[in-house]
Structure formats: C-alpha cells, structure tokens
Amino acid sequence: MSINDQQTEAVKASNEKTCFIKTYGCQMNVYDSQRMEEALAAAGYRPVAAAEDADMVILNTCHIREKAAEKVYSELGRLKPLKQQNKDMVIGVAGCVAQAEGAEIIARAPVVDMVFGPQTFQQLPAMLDEIDDRRARGDKPKLVRTDFPAAEKFEALQAIARKPITRSPSAFVTVQEGCDKFCTFCVVPYTRGEEVSRARADIIAEARALVADGVSEITLLGQNVNAWEHEGIRLDGLLTQLGEIEGLARLRFTTSHPRDMDAALIAAHGENEKLMPYLHLPVQSGSDAILKAMNRKHSAADYIELTRKFRAARPDLALSSDFIVGFPGETDADFAATMALVEEVNYAQAFSFKYSPRPGTPAADAADQVDEAVKAARLARLQGLLNAQQVAFNNAQKGRVLPVLFDKPSKSGDQMSGRSPYLQPVHVPFEVLGGRDATALRGRILPVEITGAHANSLSGVLAI
Ligand code: 5AD
Ligand code: SF4
C-alpha cells in the first residue's frame, strides 16, 4: 500500500469528508487550486490522491486553447460512473472554462453540481453548505457563480491559512489578476476579468509567512505581472521590498507583457541580487503585420530592443517566450519573420502553439484562417529551431558551477533535483552526494558542477 493509499484509508476511517482537485493550465490555476484545498481544509475536507476516494471532485480548468477545454469534458465523462456509485458526491467545475461556459457546462454534463469562475472560489465553503441544505430538502441543486469580485478574492486569500510547506522550498504568490490588453486571439480578458493588483502589504505578509515556513524562492504570478501597481509602487519596488525578507533567497515573476516593461524593472535585473536571471517575455510573432492584427501594440523591433536592454542590465539573462503560429492571415513571409526573430533573440526556453480559434474572441471570426496542415508544418519548424537553441543553452552550462536550489528526489528516486538560476531542472545522482543525506539538501542552495546537459535538464555533482 502506498503512502497515498494509507492516507486515503486513514481519512475514510475517520469519517472526514474528502476532496480531490485536478488542475489544468497555468501556474495561476496551480496557485488557485492550492488555495481552494486550504479553504476546503478549513471546512473539514481532507485532500485525497484520487477522484475514486473523494466526496467532492473539482476540476480547475483552462480555456486558453480548444484542446485544453475539451479535456474537461472527457474527464467529466470518466467521473460519471463514480457519481452513480456515490450519490452524495459533489462535482464542481472551476477556473476559466467555468467562467467562459457557465451553465452550458451543466447542460452538456449534468453530472456537474456547481460551476464557479476563478474569482469566486472563496465562496466554495458557502456553496457546499447550500448544496448540503438543498439536498437535505430533496432538491438537486445546480449552482453557477461567475461574477468578477477580484478584490473580494484577494481579501479572502488573506483569510485562508496556508498549509505548512511540505511540498517545495519554492512557492507561488499571486500579485495580480486579469488582463486589459485584449490580444485578439486570447480568452483571458473575458475569463479572468480586468487587471487588478493585490495590496502590497498583503503580498509581503504572505511572502513572510511562506519564508517562515521554509520557502526560499518565491515566484510572483499575474497574467500581466509587470502591470502590478499599488500605492504608487511598481513591480521593481515590490521586488526590492520582498528582497529585504531575510531567508528569502530567490525571486522570480511571470508573465510579463512587453508593453508594461519600464526602465526601473529592467534596471532591477542588474541591481536586485535576489532576482533570478530568467525572464519569460512572450512575443507571439515576429511579423509586424501579425502583431498588429493580434493587437499586441508593439513591433518586432520594439521587442528586440527590449531584450537588448535587459541583456545590457543582466548579461547572463536567459529569455523565454510564447509563440503562436498560423494566426489568421499569417503568410509564409510572416512566419519567416518569426523564425528570424527567434534567430536574433536566441532563447533558452520557449512555448509554441498552433493558433486555436476561441469563441468570442475577434480573431476567431477572421475570414483568412490558416489551414491546419500549414499550422502543423510551421509549428514543427519553429519548435525545431527553439529546441536547438534550448539544447545549445543547456550545453553551454557544462563545466560551469551553478547554485542549485534543491527541492526533492526526482521521479526515478535515485537522484536529488533542484533548479538552476536559469530555471533548468538540475539532477544530482545520490551516489555522488558524497555520503550526504539527500533529503537534508531540500531547501538548500548549493554549488553544483554541471557535467551533463540534456534537452530539458542538467546533471552534475556537488562542488563542495
Ligand atoms: N491559440 C493558441 N495559443 C494561444 N495562447 C493564448 N491564446 C491562444 C490561442 N487562441 C498562447 C499565447 C499565450 C499563452 C499563454 O498561450 O502564446 O502567451
Ligand atoms: Fe491574453 Fe494578451 Fe492578456 Fe496575455 S496580454 S493574457 S495573451 S490578452
């Protein structure tokens, strides 16, 4: 019996209620799922490792591309027989599919009891009470909550006690939600609402509590994290204040929009010692015509200039990006401009996608949609180039000594894993730990001599 099975049995025996949350999509959803789990713990629900063992199952969903949204319906199909066995089970759909499709989800999948958007999960315990009350009266309640009280969510986050950190010395803290940019391909402004910044003092308090719990790396999250602003302070100022927290060794932030970059945040990369030399800065396309049609409000040259400024402030900065190929109207020449931008910038890592028309977004209605086969061929070429750059970046680390924040044993169970400053996973085999206890390394930042480079990770030996 695994530890998870034993925990599940123990929970069943104690007659507590149990919950299982499955998370799709971005880091914001990962953060929200953790907060939901904590809110549910306060309401008497213990997390279990499988839907089969849960009284309540929540799917925290992503709507960014069609494939991501469709996964939710196949998962709901798998949950149906479980609910037939356990009539008391509550099934909830949360996140961006919930926000975008609302009551339609219940029409398509009647197994669902409640639908709630990303800004309303703090109402979860109250929703569950309502379901209990109404079921007790013989009703079959279906709850749909998809309004946008983002400020209320941020207030509620303060009230949710965070679990002592047992998972990782690296934690996320949401500082900003929503998007006002309305890129013509993107659902986020509709599913996450307008840009809202969380209060500075609340962020600092959450960070302090995490550090007191053993966290040494914090990644600030926001759909437009560099639009964060509160009491006249912008992100560089927040990073300075967070950098003053003793015991906090590393700071990161994601995702930034090129339009919201300012000189102070660029300079911070050369001045704030805790800020890691890694920046995720999506460009989406290298063609000015496509960038205009996407409503990105910057040119390819603006973006390249921005990366030059960052590298002037922090010469070893590793850059990452997002790309979309096959946006409506994209010609061979437009695609060639994207390849040229990638050649020019040289990325350490990147994400790339075929354009996926999203209902309700302007580009979905454009007449000049690109053929799927053309999209697939362009994606393969782009990914070939991006992968080659990533491999070259990883290879360049061989022979260097990098500070690694150790986290946990790798899945294979015979090596300890951590992250380099450039966010690469770094594995150190147990046999070369020099007799050190692997788990005692967790949370420590130690020098590692890099001896091996792979497509998605590095390996090495402790250099102490
Ligand atoms: N089709 C394909 N990719 C998309 N993204 C956002 N919307 C779409 C879409 N409709 C990508 C963008 C964004 C990342 C999170 O997802 O590259 O930066
Ligand atoms: Fe979507 Fe553009 Fe906003 Fe990013 S900036 S969340 S791509 S609308």
PDB file of C-alpha atoms and ligand atoms in Angstrom, residues 179 181-183 185-186 188-189 223-224 257 284 296, ligand 2:
ATOM      1  CA  CYS A 179      -5.877  41.427 -18.357  1.00  0.00           C
ATOM      2  CA  LYS A 181      -4.825  44.060 -23.257  1.00  0.00           C
ATOM      3  CA  PHE A 182      -7.366  42.189 -25.391  1.00  0.00           C
ATOM      4  CA  CYS A 183      -4.979  40.426 -27.723  1.00  0.00           C
ATOM      5  CA  PHE A 185      -6.687  35.591 -30.003  1.00  0.00           C
ATOM      6  CA  CYS A 186      -6.996  35.425 -26.219  1.00  0.00           C
ATOM      7  CA  VAL A 188      -8.080  35.718 -20.683  1.00  0.00           C
ATOM      8  CA  PRO A 189      -9.642  39.219 -20.555  1.00  0.00           C
ATOM      9  CA  GLN A 223      -1.441  37.419 -16.162  1.00  0.00           C
ATOM     10  CA  ASN A 224       0.282  40.804 -16.598  1.00  0.00           C
ATOM     11  CA  HIS A 257       3.807  41.898 -21.324  1.00  0.00           C
ATOM     12  CA  GLN A 284       3.764  35.646 -30.017  1.00  0.00           C
ATOM     13  CA  ARG A 296      -0.090  43.431 -29.296  1.00  0.00           C
TER      14      ARG A 296
HETATM   15 FE1  SF4 B   2      -4.089  37.116 -23.297  1.00  0.00          FE
HETATM   16 FE2  SF4 B   2      -2.748  39.145 -24.443  1.00  0.00          FE
HETATM   17 FE3  SF4 B   2      -3.768  39.422 -21.969  1.00  0.00          FE
HETATM   18 FE4  SF4 B   2      -1.660  37.805 -22.370  1.00  0.00          FE
HETATM   19  S1  SF4 B   2      -1.708  40.033 -22.682  1.00  0.00           S
HETATM   20  S2  SF4 B   2      -3.492  37.357 -21.134  1.00  0.00           S
HETATM   21  S3  SF4 B   2      -2.104  36.963 -24.389  1.00  0.00           S
HETATM   22  S4  SF4 B   2      -4.954  39.146 -23.842  1.00  0.00           S
END
